[in-house]
PDB file of C-alpha atoms in Angstrom:
ATOM      1  CA  UNK A  13      67.839 -55.071 -65.110  1.00  0.00           C
ATOM      2  CA  UNK A  14      69.703 -57.944 -63.763  1.00  0.00           C
ATOM      3  CA  UNK A  15      70.279 -57.660 -60.302  1.00  0.00           C
ATOM      4  CA  UNK A  16      72.397 -59.128 -57.924  1.00  0.00           C
ATOM      5  CA  UNK A  17      70.931 -58.866 -54.203  1.00  0.00           C
ATOM      6  CA  UNK A  18      72.349 -59.906 -50.819  1.00  0.00           C
ATOM      7  CA  UNK A  19      69.977 -60.473 -47.577  1.00  0.00           C
ATOM      8  CA  UNK A  20      67.181 -61.700 -50.487  1.00  0.00           C
ATOM      9  CA  UNK A  21      64.922 -63.623 -47.813  1.00  0.00           C
ATOM     10  CA  UNK A  22      64.669 -61.221 -44.634  1.00  0.00           C
ATOM     11  CA  UNK A  23      61.607 -58.934 -44.758  1.00  0.00           C
ATOM     12  CA  UNK A  24      62.231 -56.033 -46.966  1.00  0.00           C
ATOM     13  CA  UNK A  25      64.906 -58.926 -49.804  1.00  0.00           C
ATOM     14  CA  UNK A  26      62.159 -60.741 -50.191  1.00  0.00           C
ATOM     15  CA  UNK A  27      59.352 -57.950 -50.983  1.00  0.00           C
ATOM     16  CA  UNK A  28      61.919 -56.051 -52.809  1.00  0.00           C
ATOM     17  CA  UNK A  29      62.622 -59.710 -55.363  1.00  0.00           C
ATOM     18  CA  UNK A  30      59.024 -60.309 -56.282  1.00  0.00           C
ATOM     19  CA  UNK A  31      58.057 -55.931 -57.603  1.00  0.00           C
ATOM     20  CA  UNK A  32      61.617 -56.489 -58.872  1.00  0.00           C
ATOM     21  CA  UNK A  33      60.633 -59.864 -60.718  1.00  0.00           C
ATOM     22  CA  UNK A  34      57.241 -58.681 -61.373  1.00  0.00           C
ATOM     23  CA  UNK A  35      58.653 -55.725 -63.778  1.00  0.00           C
ATOM     24  CA  UNK A  36      60.841 -58.785 -65.398  1.00  0.00           C
ATOM     25  CA  UNK A  37      64.360 -57.791 -63.945  1.00  0.00           C
ATOM     26  CA  UNK A  38      66.890 -60.855 -63.710  1.00  0.00           C
ATOM     27  CA  UNK A  39      67.309 -61.303 -59.789  1.00  0.00           C
ATOM     28  CA  UNK A  40      70.434 -63.213 -58.931  1.00  0.00           C
ATOM     29  CA  UNK A  41      70.272 -63.854 -54.601  1.00  0.00           C
ATOM     30  CA  UNK A  42      73.198 -64.575 -52.922  1.00  0.00           C
ATOM     31  CA  UNK A  43      72.398 -66.349 -49.840  1.00  0.00           C
ATOM     32  CA  UNK A  44      73.981 -69.104 -46.525  1.00  0.00           C
ATOM     33  CA  UNK A  45      71.519 -71.559 -47.498  1.00  0.00           C
ATOM     34  CA  UNK A  46      69.999 -72.227 -50.630  1.00  0.00           C
ATOM     35  CA  UNK A  47      67.212 -74.752 -49.350  1.00  0.00           C
ATOM     36  CA  UNK A  48      65.989 -72.063 -46.840  1.00  0.00           C
ATOM     37  CA  UNK A  49      66.061 -69.332 -49.714  1.00  0.00           C
ATOM     38  CA  UNK A  50      64.025 -71.923 -51.522  1.00  0.00           C
ATOM     39  CA  UNK A  51      61.300 -72.793 -49.184  1.00  0.00           C
ATOM     40  CA  UNK A  52      61.169 -68.800 -47.954  1.00  0.00           C
ATOM     41  CA  UNK A  53      60.906 -67.518 -51.566  1.00  0.00           C
ATOM     42  CA  UNK A  54      59.307 -70.584 -53.736  1.00  0.00           C
ATOM     43  CA  UNK A  55      56.396 -68.392 -54.769  1.00  0.00           C
ATOM     44  CA  UNK A  56      58.838 -67.534 -57.310  1.00  0.00           C
ATOM     45  CA  UNK A  57      60.262 -70.563 -58.010  1.00  0.00           C
ATOM     46  CA  UNK A  58      59.175 -70.672 -61.746  1.00  0.00           C
ATOM     47  CA  UNK A  59      60.304 -67.246 -62.578  1.00  0.00           C
ATOM     48  CA  UNK A  60      64.036 -65.701 -63.309  1.00  0.00           C
ATOM     49  CA  UNK A  61      65.591 -66.333 -59.372  1.00  0.00           C
ATOM     50  CA  UNK A  62      68.751 -68.108 -59.581  1.00  0.00           C
ATOM     51  CA  UNK A  63      70.652 -68.497 -56.016  1.00  0.00           C
ATOM     52  CA  UNK A  64      74.285 -68.813 -55.135  1.00  0.00           C
ATOM     53  CA  UNK A  65      75.889 -69.545 -51.995  1.00  0.00           C
ATOM     54  CA  UNK A  66      79.535 -67.500 -52.705  1.00  0.00           C
ATOM     55  CA  UNK A  67      80.793 -64.977 -54.140  1.00  0.00           C
ATOM     56  CA  UNK A  68      84.366 -66.716 -54.294  1.00  0.00           C
ATOM     57  CA  UNK A  69      83.650 -67.802 -57.869  1.00  0.00           C
ATOM     58  CA  UNK A  70      82.930 -64.281 -58.973  1.00  0.00           C
ATOM     59  CA  UNK A  71      86.138 -62.677 -60.154  1.00  0.00           C
ATOM     60  CA  UNK A  72      84.475 -59.613 -60.618  1.00  0.00           C
ATOM     61  CA  UNK A  73      80.509 -58.105 -61.585  1.00  0.00           C
ATOM     62  CA  UNK A  74      80.304 -57.322 -64.965  1.00  0.00           C
ATOM     63  CA  UNK A  75      77.911 -59.230 -65.852  1.00  0.00           C
ATOM     64  CA  UNK A  76      75.579 -57.176 -63.438  1.00  0.00           C
ATOM     65  CA  UNK A  77      73.674 -53.749 -63.751  1.00  0.00           C
ATOM     66  CA  UNK A  78      73.151 -53.224 -60.451  1.00  0.00           C
ATOM     67  CA  UNK A  79      74.168 -54.312 -56.613  1.00  0.00           C
ATOM     68  CA  UNK A  80      71.448 -54.057 -54.107  1.00  0.00           C
ATOM     69  CA  UNK A  81      73.578 -55.149 -50.557  1.00  0.00           C
ATOM     70  CA  UNK A  82      70.543 -55.393 -47.721  1.00  0.00           C
ATOM     71  CA  UNK A  83      72.472 -58.438 -45.711  1.00  0.00           C
ATOM     72  CA  UNK A  84      73.002 -57.864 -42.007  1.00  0.00           C
ATOM     73  CA  UNK A  85      72.260 -59.790 -38.363  1.00  0.00           C
ATOM     74  CA  UNK A  86      69.084 -58.929 -37.247  1.00  0.00           C
ATOM     75  CA  UNK A  87      70.123 -55.828 -34.657  1.00  0.00           C
ATOM     76  CA  UNK A  88      67.533 -55.878 -32.291  1.00  0.00           C
ATOM     77  CA  UNK A  89      67.189 -60.062 -31.326  1.00  0.00           C
ATOM     78  CA  UNK A  90      69.789 -60.596 -28.876  1.00  0.00           C
ATOM     79  CA  UNK A  91      71.574 -58.523 -26.680  1.00  0.00           C
ATOM     80  CA  UNK A  92      74.360 -56.351 -27.683  1.00  0.00           C
ATOM     81  CA  UNK A  93      77.334 -58.695 -25.768  1.00  0.00           C
ATOM     82  CA  UNK A  94      80.750 -58.472 -27.202  1.00  0.00           C
ATOM     83  CA  UNK A  95      80.090 -61.137 -29.542  1.00  0.00           C
ATOM     84  CA  UNK A  96      76.919 -60.229 -30.360  1.00  0.00           C
ATOM     85  CA  UNK A  97      78.067 -56.956 -31.631  1.00  0.00           C
ATOM     86  CA  UNK A  98      80.987 -58.557 -33.591  1.00  0.00           C
ATOM     87  CA  UNK A  99      78.445 -60.879 -35.609  1.00  0.00           C
ATOM     88  CA  UNK A 100      76.060 -57.800 -36.125  1.00  0.00           C
ATOM     89  CA  UNK A 101      79.135 -55.632 -36.945  1.00  0.00           C
ATOM     90  CA  UNK A 102      81.370 -58.270 -39.586  1.00  0.00           C
ATOM     91  CA  UNK A 103      77.755 -59.802 -41.471  1.00  0.00           C
ATOM     92  CA  UNK A 104      77.290 -56.221 -42.327  1.00  0.00           C
ATOM     93  CA  UNK A 105      81.171 -54.911 -43.180  1.00  0.00           C
ATOM     94  CA  UNK A 106      82.760 -58.631 -44.498  1.00  0.00           C
ATOM     95  CA  UNK A 107      80.154 -59.051 -47.539  1.00  0.00           C
ATOM     96  CA  UNK A 108      80.024 -55.326 -48.253  1.00  0.00           C
ATOM     97  CA  UNK A 109      84.655 -55.290 -49.035  1.00  0.00           C
ATOM     98  CA  UNK A 110      83.599 -58.011 -50.953  1.00  0.00           C
ATOM     99  CA  UNK A 111      81.059 -56.516 -52.964  1.00  0.00           C
ATOM    100  CA  UNK A 112      83.666 -52.961 -53.379  1.00  0.00           C
ATOM    101  CA  UNK A 113      86.509 -55.284 -54.253  1.00  0.00           C
ATOM    102  CA  UNK A 114      84.297 -56.974 -56.860  1.00  0.00           C
ATOM    103  CA  UNK A 115      82.987 -54.088 -58.058  1.00  0.00           C
ATOM    104  CA  UNK A 116      86.466 -52.520 -58.277  1.00  0.00           C
ATOM    105  CA  UNK A 117      87.768 -55.307 -60.349  1.00  0.00           C
ATOM    106  CA  UNK A 118      85.031 -54.841 -63.140  1.00  0.00           C
ATOM    107  CA  UNK A 119      85.759 -53.409 -66.215  1.00  0.00           C
ATOM    108  CA  UNK A 120      82.062 -52.656 -66.774  1.00  0.00           C
ATOM    109  CA  UNK A 121      80.813 -52.654 -62.923  1.00  0.00           C
ATOM    110  CA  UNK A 122      77.177 -52.400 -62.288  1.00  0.00           C
ATOM    111  CA  UNK A 123      76.060 -48.496 -62.666  1.00  0.00           C
ATOM    112  CA  UNK A 124      74.561 -48.138 -59.512  1.00  0.00           C
ATOM    113  CA  UNK A 125      75.437 -50.116 -55.707  1.00  0.00           C
ATOM    114  CA  UNK A 126      72.842 -49.952 -53.192  1.00  0.00           C
ATOM    115  CA  UNK A 127      73.482 -50.491 -49.656  1.00  0.00           C
ATOM    116  CA  UNK A 128      72.120 -50.287 -46.496  1.00  0.00           C
ATOM    117  CA  UNK A 129      72.481 -48.562 -43.433  1.00  0.00           C
ATOM    118  CA  UNK A 130      70.045 -47.081 -40.816  1.00  0.00           C
ATOM    119  CA  UNK A 131      68.436 -44.237 -39.144  1.00  0.00           C
ATOM    120  CA  UNK A 132      71.293 -45.707 -35.922  1.00  0.00           C
ATOM    121  CA  UNK A 133      73.603 -43.459 -37.649  1.00  0.00           C
ATOM    122  CA  UNK A 134      72.030 -40.581 -36.011  1.00  0.00           C
ATOM    123  CA  UNK A 135      71.913 -42.030 -32.617  1.00  0.00           C
ATOM    124  CA  UNK A 136      69.700 -40.104 -29.677  1.00  0.00           C
ATOM    125  CA  UNK A 137      68.719 -36.252 -31.846  1.00  0.00           C
ATOM    126  CA  UNK A 138      65.745 -35.889 -29.048  1.00  0.00           C
ATOM    127  CA  UNK A 139      63.247 -34.242 -30.469  1.00  0.00           C
ATOM    128  CA  UNK A 140      65.523 -31.989 -33.346  1.00  0.00           C
ATOM    129  CA  UNK A 141      63.660 -32.775 -36.781  1.00  0.00           C
ATOM    130  CA  UNK A 142      66.530 -34.239 -38.654  1.00  0.00           C
ATOM    131  CA  UNK A 143      67.618 -35.083 -42.693  1.00  0.00           C
ATOM    132  CA  UNK A 144      71.059 -36.746 -44.285  1.00  0.00           C
ATOM    133  CA  UNK A 145      72.520 -33.554 -44.068  1.00  0.00           C
ATOM    134  CA  UNK A 146      73.126 -33.050 -40.412  1.00  0.00           C
ATOM    135  CA  UNK A 147      76.774 -34.334 -39.673  1.00  0.00           C
ATOM    136  CA  UNK A 148      77.051 -37.159 -36.398  1.00  0.00           C
ATOM    137  CA  UNK A 149      79.681 -37.573 -34.167  1.00  0.00           C
ATOM    138  CA  UNK A 150      79.062 -40.472 -31.547  1.00  0.00           C
ATOM    139  CA  UNK A 151      80.678 -43.511 -29.541  1.00  0.00           C
ATOM    140  CA  UNK A 152      77.081 -44.790 -29.772  1.00  0.00           C
ATOM    141  CA  UNK A 153      77.289 -48.642 -31.020  1.00  0.00           C
ATOM    142  CA  UNK A 154      74.355 -48.043 -33.722  1.00  0.00           C
ATOM    143  CA  UNK A 155      76.154 -45.263 -35.200  1.00  0.00           C
ATOM    144  CA  UNK A 156      79.673 -47.004 -34.932  1.00  0.00           C
ATOM    145  CA  UNK A 157      78.018 -49.663 -36.845  1.00  0.00           C
ATOM    146  CA  UNK A 158      76.122 -47.316 -39.415  1.00  0.00           C
ATOM    147  CA  UNK A 159      79.263 -45.433 -40.112  1.00  0.00           C
ATOM    148  CA  UNK A 160      81.977 -48.070 -40.662  1.00  0.00           C
ATOM    149  CA  UNK A 161      78.962 -50.044 -43.048  1.00  0.00           C
ATOM    150  CA  UNK A 162      78.586 -46.629 -45.154  1.00  0.00           C
ATOM    151  CA  UNK A 163      81.888 -45.628 -45.404  1.00  0.00           C
ATOM    152  CA  UNK A 164      83.088 -49.209 -46.814  1.00  0.00           C
ATOM    153  CA  UNK A 165      80.470 -49.136 -49.323  1.00  0.00           C
ATOM    154  CA  UNK A 166      81.169 -45.665 -50.422  1.00  0.00           C
ATOM    155  CA  UNK A 167      84.504 -46.563 -51.899  1.00  0.00           C
ATOM    156  CA  UNK A 168      82.693 -48.431 -54.846  1.00  0.00           C
ATOM    157  CA  UNK A 169      81.677 -44.607 -55.755  1.00  0.00           C
ATOM    158  CA  UNK A 170      83.272 -43.765 -59.182  1.00  0.00           C
ATOM    159  CA  UNK A 171      82.455 -42.447 -62.481  1.00  0.00           C
ATOM    160  CA  UNK A 172      81.161 -45.670 -63.926  1.00  0.00           C
ATOM    161  CA  UNK A 173      79.084 -46.421 -60.164  1.00  0.00           C
ATOM    162  CA  UNK A 174      77.046 -44.335 -58.172  1.00  0.00           C
ATOM    163  CA  UNK A 175      76.394 -45.816 -54.730  1.00  0.00           C
ATOM    164  CA  UNK A 176      72.951 -45.079 -52.681  1.00  0.00           C
ATOM    165  CA  UNK A 177      72.732 -45.776 -48.753  1.00  0.00           C
ATOM    166  CA  UNK A 178      69.855 -46.820 -47.051  1.00  0.00           C
ATOM    167  CA  UNK A 179      69.198 -45.181 -43.248  1.00  0.00           C
ATOM    168  CA  UNK A 180      66.114 -47.546 -43.327  1.00  0.00           C
ATOM    169  CA  UNK A 181      63.971 -46.866 -40.164  1.00  0.00           C
ATOM    170  CA  UNK A 182      61.353 -49.659 -38.966  1.00  0.00           C
ATOM    171  CA  UNK A 183      59.652 -51.386 -41.113  1.00  0.00           C
ATOM    172  CA  UNK A 184      56.334 -52.501 -40.961  1.00  0.00           C
ATOM    173  CA  UNK A 185      54.905 -54.717 -42.242  1.00  0.00           C
ATOM    174  CA  UNK A 186      51.723 -56.908 -42.004  1.00  0.00           C
ATOM    175  CA  UNK A 187      54.499 -60.244 -42.663  1.00  0.00           C
ATOM    176  CA  UNK A 188      57.080 -59.653 -39.872  1.00  0.00           C
ATOM    177  CA  UNK A 189      59.837 -57.326 -38.400  1.00  0.00           C
ATOM    178  CA  UNK A 190      59.251 -54.935 -35.039  1.00  0.00           C
ATOM    179  CA  UNK A 191      55.106 -54.598 -35.205  1.00  0.00           C
ATOM    180  CA  UNK A 192      55.054 -58.217 -35.004  1.00  0.00           C
ATOM    181  CA  UNK A 193      57.186 -58.426 -31.734  1.00  0.00           C
ATOM    182  CA  UNK A 194      54.453 -54.780 -30.739  1.00  0.00           C
ATOM    183  CA  UNK A 195      51.469 -56.655 -31.700  1.00  0.00           C
ATOM    184  CA  UNK A 196      51.369 -59.671 -28.821  1.00  0.00           C
ATOM    185  CA  UNK A 197      50.821 -57.228 -25.636  1.00  0.00           C
ATOM    186  CA  UNK A 198      48.330 -54.938 -27.311  1.00  0.00           C
ATOM    187  CA  UNK A 199      46.259 -58.619 -28.536  1.00  0.00           C
ATOM    188  CA  UNK A 200      46.306 -58.669 -24.809  1.00  0.00           C
ATOM    189  CA  UNK A 201      45.362 -55.430 -23.920  1.00  0.00           C
ATOM    190  CA  UNK A 202      48.163 -54.195 -22.688  1.00  0.00           C
ATOM    191  CA  UNK A 203      49.631 -52.146 -25.270  1.00  0.00           C
ATOM    192  CA  UNK A 204      51.391 -48.676 -23.918  1.00  0.00           C
ATOM    193  CA  UNK A 205      54.167 -46.147 -24.588  1.00  0.00           C
ATOM    194  CA  UNK A 206      57.686 -47.282 -24.333  1.00  0.00           C
ATOM    195  CA  UNK A 207      59.745 -44.879 -21.578  1.00  0.00           C
ATOM    196  CA  UNK A 208      58.969 -41.008 -21.684  1.00  0.00           C
ATOM    197  CA  UNK A 209      57.081 -41.907 -25.016  1.00  0.00           C
ATOM    198  CA  UNK A 210      58.101 -38.668 -25.946  1.00  0.00           C
ATOM    199  CA  UNK A 211      60.757 -40.463 -28.107  1.00  0.00           C
ATOM    200  CA  UNK A 212      60.524 -40.169 -32.266  1.00  0.00           C
ATOM    201  CA  UNK A 213      59.716 -42.915 -34.366  1.00  0.00           C
ATOM    202  CA  UNK A 214      60.969 -42.938 -37.658  1.00  0.00           C
ATOM    203  CA  UNK A 215      58.328 -45.750 -39.797  1.00  0.00           C
ATOM    204  CA  UNK A 216      58.655 -46.586 -43.392  1.00  0.00           C
ATOM    205  CA  UNK A 217      55.219 -48.955 -44.693  1.00  0.00           C
ATOM    206  CA  UNK A 218      56.976 -51.996 -46.047  1.00  0.00           C
ATOM    207  CA  UNK A 219      55.200 -51.153 -49.694  1.00  0.00           C
ATOM    208  CA  UNK A 220      57.039 -47.655 -49.141  1.00  0.00           C
ATOM    209  CA  UNK A 221      60.876 -49.518 -48.685  1.00  0.00           C
ATOM    210  CA  UNK A 222      60.473 -51.320 -51.372  1.00  0.00           C
ATOM    211  CA  UNK A 223      59.682 -48.517 -53.987  1.00  0.00           C
ATOM    212  CA  UNK A 224      61.754 -46.642 -52.870  1.00  0.00           C
ATOM    213  CA  UNK A 225      64.398 -48.982 -53.287  1.00  0.00           C
ATOM    214  CA  UNK A 226      63.081 -49.329 -57.018  1.00  0.00           C
ATOM    215  CA  UNK A 227      63.214 -45.203 -57.440  1.00  0.00           C
ATOM    216  CA  UNK A 228      66.725 -45.167 -56.479  1.00  0.00           C
ATOM    217  CA  UNK A 229      67.527 -47.890 -58.492  1.00  0.00           C
ATOM    218  CA  UNK A 230      66.394 -46.339 -61.554  1.00  0.00           C
ATOM    219  CA  UNK A 231      66.822 -42.267 -60.854  1.00  0.00           C
ATOM    220  CA  UNK A 232      70.424 -42.189 -62.127  1.00  0.00           C
ATOM    221  CA  UNK A 233      71.071 -39.372 -60.483  1.00  0.00           C
ATOM    222  CA  UNK A 234      70.408 -40.368 -56.798  1.00  0.00           C
ATOM    223  CA  UNK A 235      73.275 -40.916 -54.890  1.00  0.00           C
ATOM    224  CA  UNK A 236      74.262 -41.031 -51.217  1.00  0.00           C
ATOM    225  CA  UNK A 237      73.231 -41.125 -48.320  1.00  0.00           C
ATOM    226  CA  UNK A 238      68.717 -41.238 -47.963  1.00  0.00           C
ATOM    227  CA  UNK A 239      66.093 -41.562 -45.177  1.00  0.00           C
ATOM    228  CA  UNK A 240      64.016 -44.178 -45.749  1.00  0.00           C
ATOM    229  CA  UNK A 241      61.444 -43.238 -43.727  1.00  0.00           C
ATOM    230  CA  UNK A 242      57.782 -41.157 -43.967  1.00  0.00           C
ATOM    231  CA  UNK A 243      57.388 -37.544 -43.826  1.00  0.00           C
ATOM    232  CA  UNK A 244      55.623 -38.132 -39.974  1.00  0.00           C
ATOM    233  CA  UNK A 245      57.551 -39.371 -38.003  1.00  0.00           C
ATOM    234  CA  UNK A 246      55.367 -39.213 -34.397  1.00  0.00           C
ATOM    235  CA  UNK A 247      56.651 -40.308 -30.698  1.00  0.00           C
ATOM    236  CA  UNK A 248      56.388 -43.451 -29.065  1.00  0.00           C
ATOM    237  CA  UNK A 249      52.955 -42.454 -27.105  1.00  0.00           C
ATOM    238  CA  UNK A 250      51.568 -41.244 -30.336  1.00  0.00           C
ATOM    239  CA  UNK A 251      52.804 -44.342 -32.321  1.00  0.00           C
ATOM    240  CA  UNK A 252      51.178 -46.554 -29.348  1.00  0.00           C
ATOM    241  CA  UNK A 253      48.421 -44.719 -29.316  1.00  0.00           C
ATOM    242  CA  UNK A 254      47.146 -45.289 -32.682  1.00  0.00           C
ATOM    243  CA  UNK A 255      48.651 -49.027 -32.716  1.00  0.00           C
ATOM    244  CA  UNK A 256      45.935 -49.582 -29.722  1.00  0.00           C
ATOM    245  CA  UNK A 257      43.393 -47.826 -31.554  1.00  0.00           C
ATOM    246  CA  UNK A 258      44.152 -49.379 -34.934  1.00  0.00           C
ATOM    247  CA  UNK A 259      43.375 -52.921 -32.860  1.00  0.00           C
ATOM    248  CA  UNK A 260      40.286 -51.659 -31.708  1.00  0.00           C
ATOM    249  CA  UNK A 261      42.480 -52.270 -27.957  1.00  0.00           C
ATOM    250  CA  UNK A 262      43.088 -50.127 -24.676  1.00  0.00           C
ATOM    251  CA  UNK A 263      46.398 -48.158 -24.099  1.00  0.00           C
ATOM    252  CA  UNK A 264      47.058 -47.244 -20.813  1.00  0.00           C
ATOM    253  CA  UNK A 265      50.612 -50.241 -19.819  1.00  0.00           C
ATOM    254  CA  UNK A 266      53.127 -48.064 -19.719  1.00  0.00           C
ATOM    255  CA  UNK A 267      56.564 -49.652 -19.840  1.00  0.00           C
ATOM    256  CA  UNK A 268      59.431 -48.189 -17.630  1.00  0.00           C
ATOM    257  CA  UNK A 269      62.720 -47.126 -19.832  1.00  0.00           C
ATOM    258  CA  UNK A 270      64.308 -48.991 -16.511  1.00  0.00           C
ATOM    259  CA  UNK A 271      62.491 -52.061 -17.901  1.00  0.00           C
ATOM    260  CA  UNK A 272      63.352 -52.301 -20.766  1.00  0.00           C
ATOM    261  CA  UNK A 273      67.185 -51.437 -19.932  1.00  0.00           C
ATOM    262  CA  UNK A 274      67.139 -54.090 -17.601  1.00  0.00           C
ATOM    263  CA  UNK A 275      65.778 -56.410 -20.386  1.00  0.00           C
ATOM    264  CA  UNK A 276      67.757 -55.122 -23.449  1.00  0.00           C
ATOM    265  CA  UNK A 277      70.938 -53.955 -22.007  1.00  0.00           C
ATOM    266  CA  UNK A 278      73.017 -51.917 -23.985  1.00  0.00           C
ATOM    267  CA  UNK A 279      70.042 -52.658 -27.279  1.00  0.00           C
ATOM    268  CA  UNK A 280      67.448 -50.668 -25.169  1.00  0.00           C
ATOM    269  CA  UNK A 281      68.785 -47.253 -26.956  1.00  0.00           C
ATOM    270  CA  UNK A 282      67.013 -49.275 -30.362  1.00  0.00           C
ATOM    271  CA  UNK A 283      63.342 -48.255 -28.335  1.00  0.00           C
ATOM    272  CA  UNK A 284      64.702 -44.732 -26.330  1.00  0.00           C
ATOM    273  CA  UNK A 285      66.767 -42.934 -28.904  1.00  0.00           C
ATOM    274  CA  UNK A 286      64.761 -40.503 -30.641  1.00  0.00           C
ATOM    275  CA  UNK A 287      65.258 -40.147 -34.198  1.00  0.00           C
ATOM    276  CA  UNK A 288      63.478 -37.488 -36.018  1.00  0.00           C
ATOM    277  CA  UNK A 289      64.356 -38.145 -39.515  1.00  0.00           C
ATOM    278  CA  UNK A 290      62.808 -37.417 -42.526  1.00  0.00           C
ATOM    279  CA  UNK A 291      63.445 -37.870 -46.383  1.00  0.00           C
ATOM    280  CA  UNK A 292      64.679 -34.612 -47.957  1.00  0.00           C
ATOM    281  CA  UNK A 293      66.395 -36.101 -50.575  1.00  0.00           C
ATOM    282  CA  UNK A 294      63.566 -38.594 -51.332  1.00  0.00           C
ATOM    283  CA  UNK A 295      60.991 -36.338 -51.411  1.00  0.00           C
ATOM    284  CA  UNK A 296      63.733 -33.400 -53.340  1.00  0.00           C
ATOM    285  CA  UNK A 297      63.895 -35.968 -56.128  1.00  0.00           C
ATOM    286  CA  UNK A 298      60.038 -36.478 -56.694  1.00  0.00           C
ATOM    287  CA  UNK A 299      59.901 -39.490 -54.677  1.00  0.00           C
ATOM    288  CA  UNK A 300      55.893 -40.180 -53.652  1.00  0.00           C
ATOM    289  CA  UNK A 301      55.041 -41.591 -50.570  1.00  0.00           C
ATOM    290  CA  UNK A 302      52.104 -43.624 -50.575  1.00  0.00           C
ATOM    291  CA  UNK A 303      52.234 -44.269 -46.524  1.00  0.00           C
ATOM    292  CA  UNK A 304      53.413 -40.800 -45.232  1.00  0.00           C
ATOM    293  CA  UNK A 305      51.307 -40.835 -42.222  1.00  0.00           C
ATOM    294  CA  UNK A 306      51.006 -43.259 -39.827  1.00  0.00           C
ATOM    295  CA  UNK A 307      47.320 -44.195 -39.218  1.00  0.00           C
ATOM    296  CA  UNK A 308      46.355 -45.520 -42.637  1.00  0.00           C
ATOM    297  CA  UNK A 309      49.548 -47.173 -42.943  1.00  0.00           C
ATOM    298  CA  UNK A 310      48.395 -49.495 -39.655  1.00  0.00           C
ATOM    299  CA  UNK A 311      45.272 -49.969 -40.747  1.00  0.00           C
ATOM    300  CA  UNK A 312      46.440 -51.618 -44.551  1.00  0.00           C
ATOM    301  CA  UNK A 313      49.101 -53.762 -42.142  1.00  0.00           C
ATOM    302  CA  UNK A 314      46.653 -54.496 -39.843  1.00  0.00           C
ATOM    303  CA  UNK A 315      43.857 -55.644 -42.077  1.00  0.00           C
ATOM    304  CA  UNK A 316      46.729 -58.167 -44.393  1.00  0.00           C
ATOM    305  CA  UNK A 317      47.847 -59.930 -41.442  1.00  0.00           C
ATOM    306  CA  UNK A 318      47.361 -63.109 -41.688  1.00  0.00           C
TER     307      UNK A 318
END
């Protein structure tokens, strides 16, 4: 397959590209910085990998078999000021709109368009188990971002192009992401639960994240939203205790919710909202998780840390 990928230098994208090239797919990466991308993907420079910095010269996507759209400003790196919210939204919506426009302009469009989203779509659902069938009405920022993002992507759907939406949980990887930010206090023996610790954390190992995307690329009857998270989400307190145990560190330094809100403002919802999301559609289609439980996932990652 010839596959166009946006967000290819991110945590998920770079690992996905490695897997796809290993299976001899031809990859074209849309990037804002060719130099930065070559540095990030330098281990793949001798493989069939092409970098482009703009879609402006593209009149259609006839020569692509698939598009994987992972581009977007990191949602947790800065406080959600009005300006940052605009950056978060437009970095997702604009590129998705352009890709949809090019798919519509194609006489032989890609057979599948896989586009990012997040479990933030669901907002705070407390302790209730949820799957992709849940209908949500919410004014929360994360829900608004994801809803608009998904609605734009769904416009690409036709009898020739199926659309899959990746409602992604917290991706656990030894190469960065959320876990890297969590590790420092634990390594100093100051780890502990956040807020009440009862809020559910939908997590997924990077291996399963990438394999699930490959699965959706090649499963021709897969379409619609998919929860990209392990079958067994856990409360924050359980996650925290398991991480401390894996690192052989104490677990006692709880962080009150008000401190998180003081530091993060509105974006504290990323840590305090509870989303007990289940990957119902993936498992019903026959996808098998290698890391369905948290402890083996964390052990593998901690062993692989640089």
